[in-house]
Coordinates of C-alpha atoms and ligand atoms in Angstrom, one line a residue:
M1232 CA -10.9 11.2 -7.9
S1233 CA -13.8 9.8 -5.9
A1234 CA -17.0 11.3 -4.8
V1235 CA -15.5 12.0 -1.4
A1236 CA -12.5 14.1 -3.1
S1237 CA -15.3 16.3 -4.7
K1238 CA -15.9 18.1 -1.3
L1239 CA -12.9 19.9 -1.7
S1240 CA -13.5 21.5 -5.2
D1241 CA -10.9 24.0 -4.5
P1242 CA -8.5 23.0 -1.6
L1243 CA -7.0 26.6 -1.2
S1244 CA -10.4 28.3 -0.9
S1245 CA -10.9 26.7 2.6
L1246 CA -7.3 27.0 4.0
S1247 CA -7.2 28.0 7.4
V1248 CA -5.0 31.3 8.5
P1249 CA -2.0 31.0 10.7
G1250 CA -2.8 31.4 14.4
Q1251 CA -6.7 31.4 13.7
C1252 CA -7.7 28.1 13.6
A1253 CA -11.4 27.5 12.3
V1254 CA -11.1 23.8 13.6
L1255 CA -9.9 23.0 17.0
P1256 CA -6.4 20.8 16.7
G1257 CA -6.1 17.2 18.5
K1258 CA -9.5 16.2 17.4
D1259 CA -10.6 13.3 15.2
P1260 CA -10.7 13.9 11.6
D1261 CA -14.4 14.6 9.9
A1262 CA -16.4 11.5 8.9
Q1263 CA -14.6 12.1 5.2
G1264 CA -11.0 12.2 6.8
F1265 CA -10.3 16.0 6.9
F1266 CA -8.4 17.6 9.4
G1267 CA -9.6 21.1 8.8
P1268 CA -9.0 21.8 5.4
Y1269 CA -6.4 18.8 5.2
G1270 CA -6.4 15.1 4.6
G1271 CA -9.6 13.4 2.9
M1272 CA -9.6 10.5 0.5
F1273 CA -8.3 11.6 -2.9
V1274 CA -8.0 8.3 -4.6
P1275 CA -9.2 6.5 -8.0
P1276 CA -12.8 5.4 -8.0
A1277 CA -11.8 1.7 -8.1
L1278 CA -10.0 2.4 -4.3
A1279 CA -12.7 4.4 -2.4
P1280 CA -15.1 1.3 -1.7
V1281 CA -11.9 -0.1 -0.2
L1282 CA -11.4 2.6 1.9
E1283 CA -14.4 3.4 2.8
E1284 CA -14.6 -0.4 4.0
L1285 CA -11.4 0.0 6.1
A1286 CA -12.5 3.1 7.4
A1287 CA -15.7 1.4 8.7
A1288 CA -13.3 -1.5 10.1
Y1289 CA -11.2 0.7 12.0
L1290 CA -13.9 2.5 13.7
K1291 CA -15.6 -0.6 14.7
Y1292 CA -12.6 -1.8 16.5
R1293 CA -10.8 1.4 17.5
N1294 CA -12.5 1.6 20.7
D1295 CA -13.2 -2.6 21.4
P1296 CA -11.5 -3.9 24.3
E1297 CA -10.6 -7.3 23.0
F1298 CA -9.0 -5.8 20.1
L1299 CA -6.8 -3.1 22.4
Q1300 CA -5.7 -5.7 24.7
E1301 CA -4.2 -7.7 22.1
F1302 CA -2.8 -4.8 20.6
S1303 CA -1.1 -4.0 24.0
Y1304 CA -0.1 -7.5 24.6
Y1305 CA 2.2 -7.1 21.1
L1306 CA 3.3 -4.0 22.4
S1307 CA 4.6 -5.4 25.3
H1308 CA 5.6 -9.2 24.9
Y1309 CA 6.6 -8.8 21.1
S1310 CA 8.5 -5.2 21.0
C1311 CA 9.3 -4.5 25.0
R1312 CA 7.1 -1.6 25.8
P1313 CA 7.0 0.9 27.5
T1314 CA 10.3 2.0 26.0
P1315 CA 12.3 3.8 29.2
L1316 CA 12.7 7.3 29.3
F1317 CA 16.2 8.3 30.1
R1318 CA 17.8 11.2 31.6
C1319 CA 20.9 12.2 29.8
D1320 CA 22.9 13.4 32.7
N1321 CA 26.5 13.8 30.9
L1322 CA 24.8 15.8 27.8
S1323 CA 22.8 18.0 30.4
R1324 CA 25.7 18.8 32.1
S1325 CA 27.7 19.7 29.1
L1326 CA 24.9 21.6 27.7
G1327 CA 24.2 23.8 31.1
G1328 CA 20.7 24.4 30.6
A1329 CA 17.9 22.2 30.5
V1330 CA 17.8 18.3 31.0
I1331 CA 17.2 16.2 27.9
Y1332 CA 15.4 13.1 28.5
L1333 CA 15.1 10.5 25.3
K1334 CA 12.2 8.7 24.9
R1335 CA 13.8 5.4 23.9
E1336 CA 11.8 4.3 20.7
D1337 CA 15.3 2.7 19.7
L1338 CA 14.7 0.0 22.0
N1339 CA 11.4 -1.3 20.0
H1340 CA 11.7 -4.5 18.0
L1341 CA 13.7 -4.2 15.2
G1342 CA 15.1 -0.8 16.3
A1343 CA 12.5 2.2 15.5
H1344 CA 9.1 3.3 16.4
K1345 CA 7.7 1.9 13.2
I1346 CA 6.4 -1.7 14.7
N1347 CA 3.9 0.1 16.9
N1348 CA 2.0 1.0 13.8
T1349 CA 2.3 -2.4 11.7
L1350 CA 1.5 -4.5 15.0
G1351 CA -1.8 -2.1 15.0
Q1352 CA -2.7 -2.6 11.4
I1353 CA -1.8 -6.3 11.3
L1354 CA -4.5 -7.3 14.3
L1355 CA -6.8 -4.9 12.1
A1356 CA -6.0 -6.9 8.8
K1357 CA -6.6 -10.2 10.8
R1358 CA -10.0 -9.0 11.9
M1359 CA -11.2 -8.1 8.5
N1360 CA -10.0 -11.6 7.3
K1361 CA -7.5 -10.2 5.1
K1362 CA -4.8 -13.2 3.5
R1363 CA -2.5 -11.0 1.8
I1364 CA -0.8 -7.5 2.9
I1365 CA 0.9 -5.4 0.1
A1366 CA 3.3 -2.3 1.5
E1367 CA 5.7 0.0 0.2
T1368 CA 9.2 0.9 1.5
G1369 CA 11.7 3.2 1.1
A1370 CA 14.5 3.0 3.6
G1371 CA 13.3 -0.3 4.5
S1372 CA 12.5 0.0 7.9
H1373 CA 9.1 -0.1 7.1
G1374 CA 9.2 -2.7 5.1
V1375 CA 11.0 -5.0 7.6
A1376 CA 8.5 -4.0 10.3
A1377 CA 5.8 -5.0 7.9
A1378 CA 7.4 -8.2 7.0
A1379 CA 7.7 -9.1 10.5
A1380 CA 4.0 -8.3 11.5
A1381 CA 3.2 -10.4 8.6
A1382 CA 5.1 -13.3 9.7
L1383 CA 3.7 -13.0 12.8
M1384 CA 0.0 -13.3 11.8
N1385 CA 1.0 -15.9 9.4
M1386 CA 0.1 -13.7 6.3
E1387 CA 1.6 -13.5 2.9
C1388 CA 3.3 -10.2 2.4
T1389 CA 4.6 -8.2 -0.8
V1390 CA 7.0 -5.1 -0.2
Y1391 CA 7.2 -2.6 -3.1
M1392 CA 10.8 -1.2 -3.3
G1393 CA 12.3 1.0 -5.9
E1394 CA 15.4 -0.5 -7.6
E1395 CA 17.5 2.5 -6.2
D1396 CA 16.6 1.7 -2.7
M1397 CA 16.9 -1.9 -3.0
R1398 CA 20.5 -1.4 -4.0
R1399 CA 21.2 1.1 -1.3
Q1400 CA 19.5 -0.6 1.5
A1401 CA 20.5 -4.1 0.5
P1402 CA 20.6 -5.8 4.0
N1403 CA 17.0 -4.6 4.6
V1404 CA 15.9 -6.6 1.5
Q1405 CA 17.6 -9.4 3.3
R1406 CA 15.8 -9.2 6.3
M1407 CA 12.3 -9.0 4.5
R1408 CA 13.2 -11.9 2.5
M1409 CA 14.5 -13.6 5.7
M1410 CA 11.0 -13.3 7.2
G1411 CA 9.1 -14.5 4.0
A1412 CA 7.9 -11.5 2.5
T1413 CA 8.6 -10.9 -1.5
V1414 CA 9.9 -7.8 -2.2
A1415 CA 8.6 -6.5 -5.9
C1416 CA 11.4 -4.4 -7.4
V1417 CA 10.0 -1.1 -9.4
T1418 CA 12.0 0.1 -12.2
D1419 CA 9.9 3.4 -13.0
G1420 CA 10.9 6.8 -12.9
Q1421 CA 13.9 7.5 -10.4
R1422 CA 13.3 4.1 -8.8
T1423 CA 12.9 5.6 -5.4
L1424 CA 9.8 5.8 -2.7
K1425 CA 7.6 7.8 -4.9
E1426 CA 7.4 5.0 -7.7
A1427 CA 7.2 2.3 -4.9
V1428 CA 4.0 4.1 -3.5
D1429 CA 2.6 4.3 -7.1
A1430 CA 3.4 0.4 -7.8
A1431 CA 1.9 -0.5 -4.4
I1432 CA -1.2 1.8 -5.0
G1433 CA -1.6 -0.1 -8.1
A1434 CA -0.9 -3.5 -6.8
W1435 CA -3.8 -2.6 -4.6
A1436 CA -6.0 -1.5 -6.7
A1437 CA -5.9 -4.7 -8.6
D1438 CA -6.2 -6.7 -5.6
P1439 CA -8.8 -5.0 -3.4
S1440 CA -8.8 -7.8 -1.2
S1441 CA -5.3 -7.6 0.3
F1442 CA -4.6 -5.4 3.1
Y1443 CA -2.3 -2.2 2.6
L1444 CA -0.3 -1.5 5.4
L1445 CA 0.8 2.1 5.6
G1446 CA 3.9 2.9 7.1
S1447 CA 3.3 6.6 8.4
A1448 CA 0.7 9.1 9.3
V1449 CA -0.2 9.9 5.5
G1450 CA -2.0 8.8 2.8
P1451 CA -6.1 8.9 2.4
H1452 CA -8.3 8.6 5.2
P1453 CA -8.7 6.4 7.8
Y1454 CA -4.7 6.0 7.7
P1455 CA -3.3 9.2 9.2
L1456 CA -6.1 8.8 12.0
M1457 CA -5.2 5.2 12.2
V1458 CA -1.3 5.4 12.2
R1459 CA -1.8 8.6 14.7
D1460 CA -3.6 6.1 17.2
F1461 CA -1.2 3.4 17.1
Q1462 CA 1.7 5.6 17.4
S1463 CA -0.1 7.7 20.3
V1464 CA 1.6 5.0 22.9
I1465 CA 4.7 7.0 22.5
G1466 CA 2.9 10.1 23.9
K1467 CA 1.1 8.5 26.6
E1468 CA 3.9 6.6 28.1
I1469 CA 5.8 9.8 27.8
R1470 CA 3.1 11.3 29.9
Q1471 CA 2.9 9.1 32.1
Q1472 CA 6.7 8.6 32.8
C1473 CA 7.1 12.3 33.3
L1474 CA 4.5 12.2 36.0
E1475 CA 6.2 9.6 38.1
E1476 CA 9.6 10.7 37.3
K1477 CA 9.1 14.4 37.5
G1478 CA 5.9 14.9 38.9
R1479 CA 4.9 17.4 35.8
L1480 CA 4.6 17.2 32.0
P1481 CA 7.8 18.2 30.3
D1482 CA 8.3 21.9 29.2
V1483 CA 9.3 20.9 25.5
C1484 CA 8.6 17.6 23.3
V1485 CA 10.7 17.5 19.8
A1486 CA 10.2 14.9 17.4
C1487 CA 11.6 14.6 13.6
V1488 CA 9.1 14.5 10.8
G1489 CA 9.1 12.8 8.0
G1490 CA 5.7 11.6 6.8
G1491 CA 5.2 12.5 10.5
S1492 CA 4.3 9.3 12.6
N1493 CA 6.4 9.4 15.1
A1494 CA 6.0 13.1 15.9
I1495 CA 2.0 12.7 16.0
G1496 CA 2.6 9.8 18.1
M1497 CA 4.6 11.8 20.7
F1498 CA 2.5 15.2 20.3
H1499 CA -1.0 14.1 20.2
P1500 CA -1.4 13.2 24.0
F1501 CA -0.2 16.9 24.5
I1502 CA -2.1 18.8 22.1
E1503 CA -4.6 20.2 24.8
E1504 CA -1.7 20.7 27.3
S1505 CA -0.7 24.5 26.2
A1506 CA 2.3 24.5 28.5
V1507 CA 3.9 21.9 26.7
R1508 CA 5.9 23.1 23.8
L1509 CA 5.8 21.0 20.4
V1510 CA 8.3 21.2 18.0
G1511 CA 8.6 19.2 15.0
V1512 CA 11.8 18.8 13.1
E1513 CA 12.0 18.6 9.4
P1514 CA 15.1 17.6 7.4
G1515 CA 16.9 21.0 6.0
G1516 CA 19.4 18.7 4.2
R1517 CA 22.0 21.0 2.7
G1518 CA 20.9 23.9 4.4
S1519 CA 20.2 26.0 1.1
G1520 CA 16.4 26.2 0.8
K1521 CA 16.7 25.4 -2.8
I1522 CA 14.7 23.0 -4.1
G1523 CA 16.2 19.3 -4.6
D1524 CA 18.4 20.0 -1.5
H1525 CA 15.9 19.3 1.6
A1526 CA 12.8 17.6 2.2
A1527 CA 11.2 20.1 4.5
T1528 CA 7.8 20.1 3.4
M1529 CA 6.0 22.3 6.0
T1530 CA 8.8 24.9 5.8
Y1531 CA 9.0 25.3 2.4
G1532 CA 6.1 23.6 0.9
V1533 CA 2.6 24.7 -0.5
P1534 CA -1.0 23.1 0.0
G1535 CA -1.7 20.0 -2.3
V1536 CA -2.4 16.8 -3.1
V1537 CA 0.0 13.6 -2.9
H1538 CA -0.5 10.1 -2.9
G1539 CA -4.1 10.4 -2.1
F1540 CA -4.5 13.3 0.6
N1541 CA -4.4 16.9 0.9
S1542 CA -1.2 18.7 2.7
Y1543 CA 1.6 20.5 2.4
V1544 CA 3.7 19.3 -0.5
L1545 CA 6.8 20.3 -1.9
Q1546 CA 5.7 21.0 -5.7
D1547 CA 6.8 23.2 -8.4
E1548 CA 4.6 25.5 -10.2
K1549 CA 3.2 22.9 -12.5
G1550 CA 2.0 20.9 -9.5
E1551 CA 5.1 18.4 -10.1
I1552 CA 6.5 16.9 -7.2
C1553 CA 10.2 18.1 -6.6
P1554 CA 13.3 15.8 -5.6
V1555 CA 14.1 15.9 -2.2
H1556 CA 17.2 15.0 -0.5
S1557 CA 17.9 14.6 3.2
I1558 CA 20.9 12.2 4.8
S1559 CA 18.5 10.1 6.6
A1560 CA 16.5 8.2 3.9
G1561 CA 13.7 8.0 6.4
L1562 CA 12.9 11.6 6.1
D1563 CA 13.2 11.9 2.5
Y1564 CA 9.6 12.4 1.8
P1565 CA 8.3 15.2 -0.2
G1566 CA 4.7 15.3 2.0
V1567 CA 3.5 15.3 5.4
G1568 CA 0.7 14.0 7.2
P1569 CA -2.5 16.2 7.1
E1570 CA -2.8 16.7 10.7
H1571 CA 0.5 18.4 10.7
A1572 CA -0.4 20.4 8.4
L1573 CA -3.3 21.7 10.7
L1574 CA -0.8 21.7 13.4
K1575 CA 1.3 24.2 11.8
D1576 CA -1.7 26.5 10.5
C1577 CA -3.1 26.5 14.1
G1578 CA 0.3 27.8 15.5
R1579 CA 0.2 24.8 18.2
V1580 CA 3.4 22.9 16.9
E1581 CA 6.5 24.8 15.8
Y1582 CA 8.0 23.0 12.6
V1583 CA 11.9 23.9 12.3
T1584 CA 14.9 22.2 10.5
A1585 CA 17.9 21.0 10.9
T1586 CA 20.7 20.6 8.3
D1587 CA 22.1 17.3 7.4
K1588 CA 25.5 18.5 9.2
E1589 CA 23.7 19.2 12.5
A1590 CA 22.4 15.7 12.6
V1591 CA 25.3 14.4 11.9
D1592 CA 26.8 16.6 14.9
A1593 CA 24.5 15.7 17.2
F1594 CA 24.5 12.0 16.3
F1595 CA 28.2 11.9 17.2
T1596 CA 27.7 14.0 20.7
L1597 CA 24.9 11.8 21.9
S1598 CA 27.0 8.7 21.2
R1599 CA 30.3 10.0 22.8
A1600 CA 28.3 11.4 25.6
E1601 CA 25.7 8.5 26.6
G1602 CA 27.0 5.7 24.4
V1603 CA 23.6 5.5 22.6
I1604 CA 23.8 5.7 18.6
P1605 CA 20.8 7.2 17.4
A1606 CA 19.3 6.8 13.9
L1607 CA 20.0 9.5 11.5
E1608 CA 16.4 10.5 11.6
S1609 CA 16.1 10.9 15.3
A1610 CA 19.5 13.0 15.2
H1611 CA 17.6 15.9 13.6
A1612 CA 15.2 16.1 16.5
L1613 CA 18.1 15.8 18.9
A1614 CA 20.3 18.4 17.0
H1615 CA 17.4 21.4 17.8
A1616 CA 16.9 20.1 21.2
L1617 CA 20.8 20.6 21.7
S1618 CA 20.3 24.0 20.5
M1619 CA 17.5 24.8 22.8
A1620 CA 18.7 23.7 26.0
P1621 CA 21.7 25.8 26.6
A1622 CA 19.2 29.0 26.8
M1623 CA 16.8 27.5 29.2
H1624 CA 16.8 27.1 32.9
K1625 CA 18.4 23.9 34.4
D1626 CA 15.1 23.3 36.2
Q1627 CA 13.5 22.9 32.7
F1628 CA 13.7 19.5 30.8
I1629 CA 13.1 18.7 27.2
V1630 CA 12.2 15.1 25.8
V1631 CA 13.4 14.2 22.5
N1632 CA 11.9 11.1 20.6
L1633 CA 14.4 8.8 20.1
S1634 CA 12.9 7.2 17.1
G1635 CA 15.2 4.8 16.2
R1636 CA 18.7 3.1 16.6
G1637 CA 21.8 4.6 14.1
D1638 CA 23.4 0.9 13.7
K1639 CA 21.8 1.2 10.1
D1640 CA 23.2 4.6 9.2
L1641 CA 26.9 3.7 10.1
A1642 CA 28.0 2.9 6.5
Q1643 CA 26.9 6.1 5.5
L1644 CA 28.6 8.0 8.3
E1645 CA 32.1 6.5 7.4
E1646 CA 33.0 9.5 5.5
Y1647 CA 32.3 11.8 8.7
F1648 CA 34.8 9.8 11.0
P1649 CA 37.6 11.7 12.6
A1650 CA 40.9 10.4 10.8
Ligands
PLP1498 C1 10.9 6.1 9.1 C2 11.4 6.8 10.6 C3 11.3 7.9 10.6 C4 10.3 9.0 9.7 O1 9.1 8.8 9.6 P1 7.8 9.2 10.5 O2 6.6 8.8 10.1 O3 8.1 10.8 10.5 O4 8.2 8.9 12.1 C5 11.8 8.7 11.9 N1 12.6 7.7 12.3 C6 12.9 6.4 11.9 C7 14.2 5.9 13.1 C8 12.2 6.2 11.1 O5 12.8 4.3 10.6

């Protein structure tokens, strides 16, 4: 633990009371990376100076016009931004209540919102004169986006991935290799994401001159801030598109929450708009609420430290990280971004769950109603929107963050196809 981490001698003592936030949500974290009691840098001493260097570099370039212009150039010319806001007429008509709009993040390069963040981080890596990228991946989407960004900037890239995930996600392993990345196979423990993160952090500590490209709004400071900033392009565009098309902001914004990057990117520009309801949907998995049956961190977790930061975590009484389950590999994580933890305590964002079955039903409903096949992750957000809409007025509208496309999930869904 670094000196920075010791700020919180007893993390539980400073927890805010739900609905009574001592800290205003929607602001930047403090200098040590805390969003209220959550966040921080809980890392081995060897990594503390590396993170401090990264935080200093990010703060330097964060508002630099040239940096922002280059980021914006790649977002539009490499990843087709702005992504459209699509009104689902068929779906809305059949629900008979609020109108549903989709923010089409599935139309980004590589089919998900992840590229927004990897482009931002790779441009920072370039300015820091880094030559080598380290990343880790579970389902493979972040690994693929990191490999693409590294290829684009002519950097070497090593992606750590559990052996079990490599087997389940073989096409993504091929994509990464196709783009010149090395996929490092991790054979410890369960051979999935948690072990891949441990291995990647170890590799980074061994080569601090490399750049660790993190895939969600999690990890030690400054990652949650940086990832939120890069993904906020989603919410900023939604704001502008709603004002242009409807002349007002949405009644509700809904996003799925894994580590929390697509959700915080959507929510952040609306935090101070108290008339806009913000809803984060966690994976309820098999729906029992039992350990091992879900990955709904804020619904069932407790505050604790995981992978370098303090937030809600799924852990048992001994502090061991619990096994997690979700039909969607991208939501299968036992932690959640620290800013979400604060937003939950403050009551500014509602966090709910959708089960595997509800997500699968929403997946088919959207595919058939509109000819848009959503990622199973995004189908969790959609499932909740489908349940809210009928009770709302037809003048109201809900924006669902369609974080990715579902082509990657087709094999997984075979068993659900009607005969
Ligand atoms: C990775 C992924 C997610 C979950 O990650 P967040 O950081 O919570 O956004 C959601 N949707 C898709 C399509 C993904 O690839």
